[in-house]
């Protein structure tokens, strides 16, 4: 199995992900996405958005998009329970080394305890009593920094959906059931950001809220669970690396009547990548109560008025990007490419799904010291570039260039040689099968298949 360090090293080396504020020594365990990371992130977001708003072949119901603000009225967070009840972790500190830990991450088995209860996992020191720590990031709106100007960076994107429920339903003339999908940044002042991009303080969520009749909520919960699992399978996540966990009452989010976590088998263990929640009428009822605005649905056929129940699917972009990278990371013993240096070496291929691969094609002139080959290769690059993400590379042996492209998951390598000048054909090489084909330049897009 791939190690977390292999993934971190690949991401840094190949321009997927860099440590935040690196020249200043880093910042808050944050990360910046480099050129390939951005491409891949955008591919994930596009795949999710298409899945939700275009590909769902629902017997009833539509899913539409929304892009609400990161900064919203602080009243929203009062109503949602984030300022009060639920949105806090228990924090303990080691009295000796002063490291802080999330209470629910500590090992509570007898061997991990001393006379004073749980002990510090790093130095065995005594721990302080757990303190509640709210995860919301505070900020001020306007020039005066006081209580009345305080608000919060949203810790989840879905509240923007709930407070726009009426706006969206009325303007789009939607009938229940329907969904609202949103992608955007969320912020949590995590006590222990860790495991690379798995837990960070700033991340992107892709959330879909499905508004339905209360009596149908359980059925829709099952439906969305299946749909989400199918989505991961379609994008190539290995079946053995994915599972679902029914979350018991005491561990559920404060708003959830039922919760299933979709987990991925990361190098550091099984961890949640997506939550599916039956939020009941928790959110719309609370916003209705706090805002004084009725957030009901009138069923015209039956004349019945009710607060819709909500099934939520909620996933972090960076977390699944990380899962897709781990899943695709493949080491192959012995040479795949026929260069003398490569013999007996282990080679690495990133077997990402075609939709997710950051670069779809690489354009490679066989040699760089023949101007006519370079000119032709650049023409082909210019031809493809507006239509699909591609790279031009002329440095190093052709074998070495193939290996560089394999490492970043490029689907097809296109080599331009002397025959190209005569008959307008090129050699394509498939990342996974390594099969080479002679292809007409005009047929390239079809052959690449994206
Ligand atoms: P965890 O238990 O790991 O803290 P959570 O149960 O609080 O996660 P949710 O509130 O259900 O997470 O958020 C939905 C999704 O958002 C998660 O499944 C995850 O993919 C993503 N997510 C949540 N917190 C973070 C974070 N700090 N960094 C990156 N992604 C996150």
Short mmCIF file of C-alpha atoms and ligand atoms in Angstrom, two decimals:
data_model
loop_
_atom_site.label_atom_id
_atom_site.label_comp_id
_atom_site.label_asym_id
_atom_site.label_seq_id
_atom_site.Cartn_x
_atom_site.Cartn_y
_atom_site.Cartn_z
CA UNK A 1 0.00 0.00 0.00
CA UNK A 2 1.11 3.52 -0.78
CA UNK A 3 2.40 5.54 2.17
CA UNK A 4 1.29 9.04 3.04
CA UNK A 5 4.86 10.26 2.46
CA UNK A 6 4.88 8.88 -1.08
CA UNK A 7 1.71 10.85 -1.82
CA UNK A 8 3.05 14.04 -0.20
CA UNK A 9 6.28 13.71 -2.16
CA UNK A 10 4.49 13.11 -5.49
CA UNK A 11 2.19 16.08 -4.86
CA UNK A 12 5.08 18.42 -4.12
CA UNK A 13 7.37 17.13 -6.87
CA UNK A 14 4.78 17.26 -9.59
CA UNK A 15 2.94 20.45 -8.71
CA UNK A 16 -0.27 19.07 -7.23
CA UNK A 17 -0.04 20.43 -3.68
CA UNK A 18 2.39 22.70 -1.83
CA UNK A 19 2.58 23.55 1.88
CA UNK A 20 0.92 26.92 2.53
CA UNK A 21 3.19 29.95 3.02
CA UNK A 22 6.17 27.68 2.56
CA UNK A 23 8.84 30.40 2.30
CA UNK A 24 7.71 31.63 5.74
CA UNK A 25 7.93 28.18 7.27
CA UNK A 26 4.34 27.11 6.64
CA UNK A 27 1.03 28.21 8.11
CA UNK A 28 -1.46 26.37 10.25
CA UNK A 29 -1.03 23.03 8.48
CA UNK A 30 -2.59 24.57 5.39
CA UNK A 31 -1.93 23.69 1.76
CA UNK A 32 -2.00 25.40 -1.62
CA UNK A 33 -3.03 23.61 -4.79
CA UNK A 34 -0.54 23.85 -7.65
CA UNK A 35 -1.29 23.69 -11.39
CA UNK A 36 -2.07 19.96 -11.49
CA UNK A 37 -3.93 20.07 -8.19
CA UNK A 38 -6.20 22.79 -9.55
CA UNK A 39 -6.94 20.78 -12.69
CA UNK A 40 -7.77 17.72 -10.66
CA UNK A 41 -9.88 19.63 -8.16
CA UNK A 42 -11.83 21.24 -10.99
CA UNK A 43 -12.34 17.82 -12.60
CA UNK A 44 -13.73 16.43 -9.33
CA UNK A 45 -16.04 19.40 -8.89
CA UNK A 46 -17.25 19.18 -12.48
CA UNK A 47 -17.89 15.44 -12.16
CA UNK A 48 -19.90 15.98 -8.95
CA UNK A 49 -21.84 18.90 -10.36
CA UNK A 50 -22.70 17.01 -13.55
CA UNK A 51 -23.70 13.98 -11.51
CA UNK A 52 -26.05 16.05 -9.37
CA UNK A 53 -27.53 18.52 -11.81
CA UNK A 54 -27.38 16.66 -15.14
CA UNK A 55 -26.93 12.92 -14.88
CA UNK A 56 -29.43 12.05 -12.17
CA UNK A 57 -32.17 10.18 -13.92
CA UNK A 58 -34.73 10.73 -11.21
CA UNK A 59 -38.32 9.63 -11.62
CA UNK A 60 -39.26 12.88 -9.90
CA UNK A 61 -37.39 15.97 -8.79
CA UNK A 62 -34.74 18.31 -10.06
CA UNK A 63 -31.43 19.38 -8.61
CA UNK A 64 -30.36 22.98 -9.11
CA UNK A 65 -27.25 24.92 -8.13
CA UNK A 66 -26.53 27.70 -5.65
CA UNK A 67 -23.49 29.75 -4.64
CA UNK A 68 -24.17 31.44 -1.31
CA UNK A 69 -21.74 33.64 0.63
CA UNK A 70 -19.03 32.47 2.99
CA UNK A 71 -19.94 35.36 5.30
CA UNK A 72 -23.56 35.39 6.37
CA UNK A 73 -25.66 36.79 9.20
CA UNK A 74 -24.45 35.47 12.58
CA UNK A 75 -28.12 34.77 13.34
CA UNK A 76 -27.84 31.81 10.99
CA UNK A 77 -25.27 30.19 13.25
CA UNK A 78 -27.40 30.82 16.30
CA UNK A 79 -30.37 29.13 14.62
CA UNK A 80 -28.35 26.23 13.21
CA UNK A 81 -26.97 25.28 16.62
CA UNK A 82 -23.36 25.87 15.62
CA UNK A 83 -22.86 28.63 18.18
CA UNK A 84 -24.51 26.73 20.95
CA UNK A 85 -25.14 23.04 21.09
CA UNK A 86 -23.23 20.94 18.75
CA UNK A 87 -20.31 22.40 16.97
CA UNK A 88 -17.55 21.97 19.50
CA UNK A 89 -14.81 19.43 20.02
CA UNK A 90 -13.46 18.41 23.41
CA UNK A 91 -9.90 19.57 23.82
CA UNK A 92 -7.31 18.32 26.30
CA UNK A 93 -3.79 19.60 26.85
CA UNK A 94 -0.76 17.76 28.16
CA UNK A 95 0.48 19.44 31.36
CA UNK A 96 4.04 18.38 30.56
CA UNK A 97 4.64 18.94 26.84
CA UNK A 98 1.63 21.29 26.28
CA UNK A 99 0.52 19.49 23.14
CA UNK A 100 -3.24 19.64 22.48
CA UNK A 101 -5.41 16.74 21.45
CA UNK A 102 -8.98 16.11 20.39
CA UNK A 103 -10.54 14.02 23.14
CA UNK A 104 -12.27 11.65 20.70
CA UNK A 105 -8.96 10.87 18.99
CA UNK A 106 -7.27 9.60 22.14
CA UNK A 107 -6.91 5.92 22.82
CA UNK A 108 -9.12 5.16 25.85
CA UNK A 109 -7.94 1.57 26.38
CA UNK A 110 -6.51 0.77 29.88
CA UNK A 111 -2.94 0.65 28.56
CA UNK A 112 -3.23 4.23 27.36
CA UNK A 113 -4.07 5.48 30.87
CA UNK A 114 -2.16 6.35 34.01
CA UNK A 115 -3.40 7.05 37.58
CA UNK A 116 -4.91 10.36 36.50
CA UNK A 117 -6.88 8.93 33.59
CA UNK A 118 -5.85 9.25 29.96
CA UNK A 119 -2.22 10.06 29.35
CA UNK A 120 -0.45 12.08 26.69
CA UNK A 121 0.18 9.84 23.66
CA UNK A 122 3.48 11.67 23.01
CA UNK A 123 5.16 11.93 26.44
CA UNK A 124 2.88 9.99 28.84
CA UNK A 125 2.25 13.25 30.75
CA UNK A 126 -0.92 14.06 32.65
CA UNK A 127 -3.73 15.64 30.61
CA UNK A 128 -5.98 18.56 31.60
CA UNK A 129 -9.74 18.03 31.96
CA UNK A 130 -11.52 18.23 28.59
CA UNK A 131 -12.70 21.72 27.60
CA UNK A 132 -15.30 22.47 24.93
CA UNK A 133 -13.75 24.25 21.99
CA UNK A 134 -15.97 25.81 19.32
CA UNK A 135 -14.68 25.21 15.81
CA UNK A 136 -16.15 28.34 14.21
CA UNK A 137 -13.72 30.93 12.84
CA UNK A 138 -14.64 34.40 14.03
CA UNK A 139 -14.26 37.59 12.02
CA UNK A 140 -15.57 41.16 11.93
CA UNK A 141 -17.66 42.78 9.24
CA UNK A 142 -17.03 46.51 8.76
CA UNK A 143 -14.53 48.82 10.41
CA UNK A 144 -15.54 48.39 14.05
CA UNK A 145 -14.36 45.28 15.80
CA UNK A 146 -16.99 44.69 18.45
CA UNK A 147 -19.72 42.24 19.38
CA UNK A 148 -22.25 43.73 16.96
CA UNK A 149 -19.95 43.32 13.96
CA UNK A 150 -18.87 39.76 14.76
CA UNK A 151 -19.66 37.01 12.33
CA UNK A 152 -18.17 33.67 11.35
CA UNK A 153 -16.68 32.02 8.30
CA UNK A 154 -19.16 29.28 7.43
CA UNK A 155 -18.19 25.90 8.90
CA UNK A 156 -20.45 24.10 6.39
CA UNK A 157 -21.92 25.27 3.13
CA UNK A 158 -25.44 23.90 3.58
CA UNK A 159 -26.82 26.70 5.78
CA UNK A 160 -26.66 29.00 2.75
CA UNK A 161 -28.97 26.52 1.04
CA UNK A 162 -31.51 26.38 3.88
CA UNK A 163 -31.85 30.14 4.16
CA UNK A 164 -32.37 30.34 0.38
CA UNK A 165 -34.85 27.47 0.32
CA UNK A 166 -37.85 29.71 -0.50
CA UNK A 167 -35.94 31.87 -3.00
CA UNK A 168 -34.80 28.86 -4.99
CA UNK A 169 -38.08 26.94 -4.81
CA UNK A 170 -40.18 29.91 -5.85
CA UNK A 171 -37.98 31.30 -8.63
CA UNK A 172 -37.43 27.88 -10.16
CA UNK A 173 -41.06 26.81 -9.54
CA UNK A 174 -39.85 23.56 -7.99
CA UNK A 175 -42.07 20.86 -6.58
CA UNK A 176 -41.08 18.55 -3.77
CA UNK A 177 -38.95 16.46 -3.94
CA UNK A 178 -36.09 18.57 -5.25
CA UNK A 179 -32.46 19.23 -4.47
CA UNK A 180 -30.09 22.17 -4.18
CA UNK A 181 -26.40 21.54 -4.77
CA UNK A 182 -23.55 23.80 -3.77
CA UNK A 183 -19.76 23.74 -3.86
CA UNK A 184 -17.73 26.14 -1.78
CA UNK A 185 -15.18 26.82 0.92
CA UNK A 186 -15.84 26.00 4.55
CA UNK A 187 -13.68 26.79 7.57
CA UNK A 188 -13.21 25.00 10.86
CA UNK A 189 -10.72 25.90 13.53
CA UNK A 190 -9.66 22.27 13.86
CA UNK A 191 -7.66 21.50 17.01
CA UNK A 192 -5.44 19.00 15.30
CA UNK A 193 -5.24 19.47 11.52
CA UNK A 194 -3.33 16.44 10.29
CA UNK A 195 -2.72 13.67 7.80
CA UNK A 196 -1.76 15.97 4.93
CA UNK A 197 -4.92 17.37 3.31
CA UNK A 198 -7.26 15.02 5.19
CA UNK A 199 -8.06 17.50 7.96
CA UNK A 200 -7.37 21.16 7.33
CA UNK A 201 -8.85 24.40 8.63
CA UNK A 202 -9.91 25.60 5.21
CA UNK A 203 -11.46 23.17 2.75
CA UNK A 204 -14.09 22.86 0.06
CA UNK A 205 -17.35 21.04 0.46
CA UNK A 206 -19.75 19.69 -2.16
CA UNK A 207 -23.14 19.45 -0.55
CA UNK A 208 -26.53 18.47 -1.91
CA UNK A 209 -29.67 18.99 0.12
CA UNK A 210 -32.68 16.96 -0.93
CA UNK A 211 -36.02 18.37 0.24
CA UNK A 212 -38.71 15.73 0.52
CA UNK A 213 -41.98 14.73 2.13
CA UNK A 214 -41.36 13.63 5.75
CA UNK A 215 -42.85 10.16 5.19
CA UNK A 216 -40.47 9.56 2.24
CA UNK A 217 -37.26 10.62 3.98
CA UNK A 218 -36.08 7.10 4.83
CA UNK A 219 -36.58 5.89 1.29
CA UNK A 220 -34.65 8.84 -0.14
CA UNK A 221 -31.87 8.29 2.39
CA UNK A 222 -31.34 4.79 0.97
CA UNK A 223 -31.55 6.11 -2.57
CA UNK A 224 -28.86 8.73 -2.03
CA UNK A 225 -26.58 6.29 -0.23
CA UNK A 226 -26.68 4.00 -3.28
CA UNK A 227 -26.19 6.88 -5.70
CA UNK A 228 -23.16 8.17 -3.88
CA UNK A 229 -21.55 4.75 -3.70
CA UNK A 230 -22.16 4.26 -7.42
CA UNK A 231 -20.49 7.59 -8.14
CA UNK A 232 -17.27 6.50 -6.43
CA UNK A 233 -17.37 3.17 -8.26
CA UNK A 234 -17.88 4.92 -11.61
CA UNK A 235 -14.85 7.08 -10.94
CA UNK A 236 -12.80 3.97 -10.33
CA UNK A 237 -12.34 3.88 -6.54
CA UNK A 238 -11.51 0.28 -5.70
CA UNK A 239 -14.41 -1.52 -4.08
CA UNK A 240 -12.25 -3.00 -1.33
CA UNK A 241 -11.13 0.48 -0.26
CA UNK A 242 -14.58 1.87 0.37
CA UNK A 243 -17.23 1.06 2.97
CA UNK A 244 -20.18 2.58 4.78
CA UNK A 245 -20.64 2.91 8.54
CA UNK A 246 -23.95 3.49 10.30
CA UNK A 247 -23.09 6.14 12.89
CA UNK A 248 -24.59 5.45 16.36
CA UNK A 249 -26.71 8.13 18.01
CA UNK A 250 -24.08 9.36 20.47
CA UNK A 251 -21.55 10.00 17.66
CA UNK A 252 -23.88 11.69 15.18
CA UNK A 253 -23.72 15.35 14.20
CA UNK A 254 -26.09 17.45 16.34
CA UNK A 255 -28.61 17.84 13.50
CA UNK A 256 -28.71 14.23 12.28
CA UNK A 257 -31.52 11.76 12.91
CA UNK A 258 -29.63 9.20 10.94
CA UNK A 259 -26.09 9.28 9.59
CA UNK A 260 -24.05 7.04 7.36
CA UNK A 261 -20.39 7.80 6.77
CA UNK A 262 -18.76 6.67 3.56
CA UNK A 263 -15.21 5.73 4.53
CA UNK A 264 -12.06 5.24 2.48
CA UNK A 265 -9.12 3.08 3.46
CA UNK A 266 -6.35 5.69 3.65
CA UNK A 267 -2.72 4.69 4.41
CA UNK A 268 -3.49 5.81 8.01
CA UNK A 269 -6.69 3.76 8.34
CA UNK A 270 -10.41 3.83 7.48
CA UNK A 271 -11.62 7.45 7.55
CA UNK A 272 -14.75 9.36 6.58
CA UNK A 273 -14.82 10.96 3.16
CA UNK A 274 -18.54 11.72 2.91
CA UNK A 275 -21.48 11.98 5.28
CA UNK A 276 -25.07 11.17 4.38
CA UNK A 277 -27.46 12.69 6.88
CA UNK A 278 -31.15 12.61 7.49
CA UNK A 279 -31.50 16.10 8.99
CA UNK A 280 -35.28 15.80 9.36
CA UNK A 281 -36.88 19.25 9.74
CA UNK A 282 -34.13 20.40 12.12
CA UNK A 283 -32.76 23.17 9.91
CA UNK A 284 -35.89 24.59 8.31
CA UNK A 285 -37.78 24.52 11.64
CA UNK A 286 -35.00 26.32 13.47
CA UNK A 287 -34.55 28.94 10.75
CA UNK A 288 -38.30 29.43 10.68
CA UNK A 289 -38.38 29.92 14.45
CA UNK A 290 -35.42 32.31 14.54
CA UNK A 291 -36.29 34.35 11.44
CA UNK A 292 -40.05 34.45 11.92
CA UNK A 293 -40.46 33.44 8.28
CA UNK A 294 -42.56 30.39 7.40
CA UNK A 295 -40.42 27.86 5.60
CA UNK A 296 -43.19 25.54 4.48
CA UNK A 297 -44.18 23.73 1.38
CA UNK A 298 -47.75 23.64 0.17
CA UNK A 299 -48.68 20.45 -1.64
CA UNK A 300 -51.19 21.74 -4.13
CA UNK A 301 -52.77 18.38 -4.79
CA UNK A 302 -53.49 17.40 -1.21
CA UNK A 303 -53.69 20.95 0.18
CA UNK A 304 -51.28 19.79 2.90
CA UNK A 305 -48.72 22.27 4.24
CA UNK A 306 -45.55 20.91 5.82
CA UNK A 307 -41.90 21.57 6.57
CA UNK A 308 -39.93 19.39 4.16
CA UNK A 309 -37.40 16.94 5.56
CA UNK A 310 -33.85 17.05 4.31
CA UNK A 311 -31.46 14.34 3.19
CA UNK A 312 -27.96 15.69 2.83
CA UNK A 313 -24.93 14.32 1.01
CA UNK A 314 -21.79 16.15 2.11
CA UNK A 315 -18.28 15.55 0.89
CA UNK A 316 -14.93 17.35 1.09
CA UNK A 317 -13.19 18.01 -2.25
CA UNK A 318 -9.66 17.71 -0.83
CA UNK A 319 -10.47 14.55 1.10
CA UNK A 320 -11.68 12.71 -1.96
CA UNK A 321 -8.89 14.12 -4.09
CA UNK A 322 -6.55 12.55 -1.53
CA UNK A 323 -8.48 9.26 -1.69
CA UNK A 324 -8.40 9.23 -5.51
CA UNK A 325 -4.63 9.83 -5.45
CA UNK A 326 -4.01 7.01 -2.96
CA UNK A 327 -6.22 4.66 -4.96
CA UNK A 328 -4.57 5.47 -8.28
CA UNK A 329 -0.97 5.30 -7.05
CA UNK A 330 0.45 2.15 -8.66
CA UNK A 331 4.00 0.86 -8.50
CA UNK A 332 5.19 -1.49 -11.19
CA UNK A 333 8.33 -3.51 -10.67
CA UNK A 334 10.65 -3.72 -13.65
CA UNK A 335 10.73 -1.37 -16.56
CA UNK A 336 7.61 -0.41 -18.46
CA UNK A 337 9.49 1.91 -20.74
CA UNK A 338 12.30 0.64 -22.86
CA UNK A 339 15.14 2.84 -21.69
CA UNK A 340 18.28 1.26 -20.39
CA UNK A 341 18.20 3.34 -17.19
CA UNK A 342 14.74 2.14 -16.36
CA UNK A 343 15.48 -1.57 -16.41
CA UNK A 344 14.88 -3.20 -12.99
CA UNK A 345 13.64 0.08 -11.53
CA UNK A 346 10.24 0.43 -9.98
CA UNK A 347 8.05 2.71 -12.01
CA UNK A 348 5.08 4.66 -10.85
CA UNK A 349 1.82 5.16 -12.67
CA UNK A 350 -1.07 7.26 -11.45
CA UNK A 351 -4.06 5.31 -12.75
CA UNK A 352 -6.66 8.04 -12.36
CA UNK A 353 -10.00 7.84 -14.08
CA UNK A 354 -10.02 9.70 -17.41
CA UNK A 355 -12.42 12.30 -16.07
CA UNK A 356 -10.18 13.09 -13.10
CA UNK A 357 -6.69 12.97 -14.65
CA UNK A 358 -5.33 16.53 -14.58
CA UNK A 359 -3.61 16.19 -17.95
CA UNK A 360 -5.29 14.28 -20.75
CA UNK A 361 -2.54 14.32 -23.36
CA UNK A 362 1.20 15.00 -23.62
CA UNK A 363 2.71 16.17 -26.89
CA UNK A 364 6.27 14.94 -27.31
CA UNK A 365 8.57 15.59 -30.31
CA UNK A 366 10.84 12.56 -30.65
CA UNK A 367 13.92 14.78 -30.46
CA UNK A 368 14.29 18.48 -29.74
CA UNK A 369 17.16 19.33 -32.06
CA UNK A 370 15.20 18.95 -35.30
CA UNK A 371 13.35 22.23 -35.89
CA UNK A 372 10.81 20.70 -38.28
CA UNK A 373 9.76 18.09 -35.66
CA UNK A 374 9.51 20.71 -32.92
CA UNK A 375 7.47 22.98 -35.16
CA UNK A 376 5.04 20.19 -36.02
CA UNK A 377 4.75 19.13 -32.37
CA UNK A 378 3.99 22.69 -31.29
CA UNK A 379 1.29 22.93 -33.98
CA UNK A 380 -0.35 19.78 -32.62
CA UNK A 381 -0.09 21.12 -29.08
CA UNK A 382 -1.79 24.36 -30.13
CA UNK A 383 -4.50 22.34 -31.87
CA UNK A 384 -5.32 20.28 -28.78
CA UNK A 385 -4.75 22.86 -26.04
CA UNK A 386 -8.01 24.80 -26.34
CA UNK A 387 -9.99 21.57 -26.15
CA UNK A 388 -8.31 19.46 -23.51
CA UNK A 389 -5.72 19.83 -20.77
CA UNK A 390 -2.38 18.92 -22.33
CA UNK A 391 1.34 19.42 -21.85
CA UNK A 392 4.19 19.94 -24.27
CA UNK A 393 7.48 18.32 -23.27
CA UNK A 394 10.69 18.10 -25.27
CA UNK A 395 13.30 17.58 -22.55
CA UNK A 396 15.01 14.26 -21.88
CA UNK A 397 14.76 10.90 -23.59
CA UNK A 398 11.37 9.78 -24.81
CA UNK A 399 11.32 7.01 -22.19
CA UNK A 400 11.96 9.47 -19.40
CA UNK A 401 9.21 11.73 -20.71
CA UNK A 402 6.74 8.81 -20.79
CA UNK A 403 7.61 8.09 -17.17
CA UNK A 404 7.08 11.70 -16.14
CA UNK A 405 3.64 11.62 -17.73
CA UNK A 406 2.78 8.24 -16.16
CA UNK A 407 3.57 9.73 -12.76
CA UNK A 408 0.94 12.44 -13.14
CA UNK A 409 -1.62 10.14 -14.74
CA UNK A 410 -1.64 11.57 -18.29
CA UNK A 411 -3.96 9.38 -20.31
CA UNK A 412 -2.26 9.51 -23.71
CA UNK A 413 1.25 10.41 -24.82
CA UNK A 414 1.55 11.60 -28.42
CA UNK A 415 4.91 11.27 -30.12
CA UNK A 416 5.78 13.23 -33.21
CA UNK A 417 8.47 11.62 -35.39
CA UNK A 418 9.83 11.88 -38.91
CA UNK A 419 6.93 9.94 -40.42
CA UNK A 420 4.60 12.58 -39.00
CA UNK A 421 6.16 15.09 -41.37
CA UNK A 422 5.36 12.83 -44.30
CA UNK A 423 1.90 11.44 -43.54
CA UNK A 424 0.39 13.51 -40.69
CA UNK A 425 0.21 10.55 -38.34
CA UNK A 426 1.55 10.33 -34.78
CA UNK A 427 2.19 7.53 -32.28
CA UNK A 428 -0.15 7.44 -29.32
CA UNK A 429 0.73 5.53 -26.17
CA UNK A 430 -1.92 4.54 -23.67
CA UNK A 431 -1.00 5.08 -19.99
CA UNK A 432 -2.48 1.85 -18.68
CA UNK A 433 -1.90 -0.68 -21.47
CA UNK A 434 1.20 1.03 -22.92
CA UNK A 435 -0.20 0.01 -26.32
CA UNK A 436 1.07 2.18 -29.11
CA UNK A 437 -0.96 3.09 -32.17
CA UNK A 438 -0.36 5.05 -35.30
CA UNK A 439 -3.10 7.67 -35.52
CA UNK A 440 -4.03 10.45 -37.91
CA UNK A 441 -3.69 13.88 -36.32
CA UNK A 442 -7.30 14.65 -37.15
CA UNK A 443 -8.47 11.57 -35.22
CA UNK A 444 -6.50 12.40 -32.04
CA UNK A 445 -9.37 13.69 -29.94
CA UNK A 446 -11.47 10.65 -30.66
CA UNK A 447 -8.59 8.34 -29.77
CA UNK A 448 -7.90 10.13 -26.49
CA UNK A 449 -11.57 9.77 -25.74
CA UNK A 450 -12.25 12.82 -23.60
P1 LIG B 1 -14.68 14.59 10.82
O1 LIG B 1 -15.42 13.64 11.73
O2 LIG B 1 -13.61 13.97 9.99
O3 LIG B 1 -14.26 15.86 11.51
P2 LIG B 1 -17.22 15.58 10.15
O4 LIG B 1 -18.09 14.41 10.48
O5 LIG B 1 -17.15 16.73 11.08
O6 LIG B 1 -15.76 15.09 9.75
P3 LIG B 1 -19.02 16.69 8.25
O7 LIG B 1 -19.39 17.82 9.09
O8 LIG B 1 -20.01 15.59 8.04
O9 LIG B 1 -17.62 16.10 8.72
O10 LIG B 1 -18.54 17.27 6.84
C1 LIG B 1 -18.76 16.59 5.62
C2 LIG B 1 -17.48 16.35 4.88
O11 LIG B 1 -16.68 17.53 4.81
C3 LIG B 1 -16.57 15.29 5.52
O12 LIG B 1 -16.98 14.00 5.17
C4 LIG B 1 -15.24 15.66 4.91
O13 LIG B 1 -15.12 15.11 3.60
C5 LIG B 1 -15.30 17.17 4.80
N1 LIG B 1 -14.60 17.78 5.94
C6 LIG B 1 -15.08 18.06 7.16
N2 LIG B 1 -14.14 18.61 7.94
C7 LIG B 1 -13.02 18.70 7.19
C8 LIG B 1 -11.71 19.20 7.42
N3 LIG B 1 -11.37 19.77 8.58
N4 LIG B 1 -10.80 19.14 6.43
C9 LIG B 1 -11.14 18.60 5.23
N5 LIG B 1 -12.36 18.11 4.95
C10 LIG B 1 -13.31 18.17 5.91
#
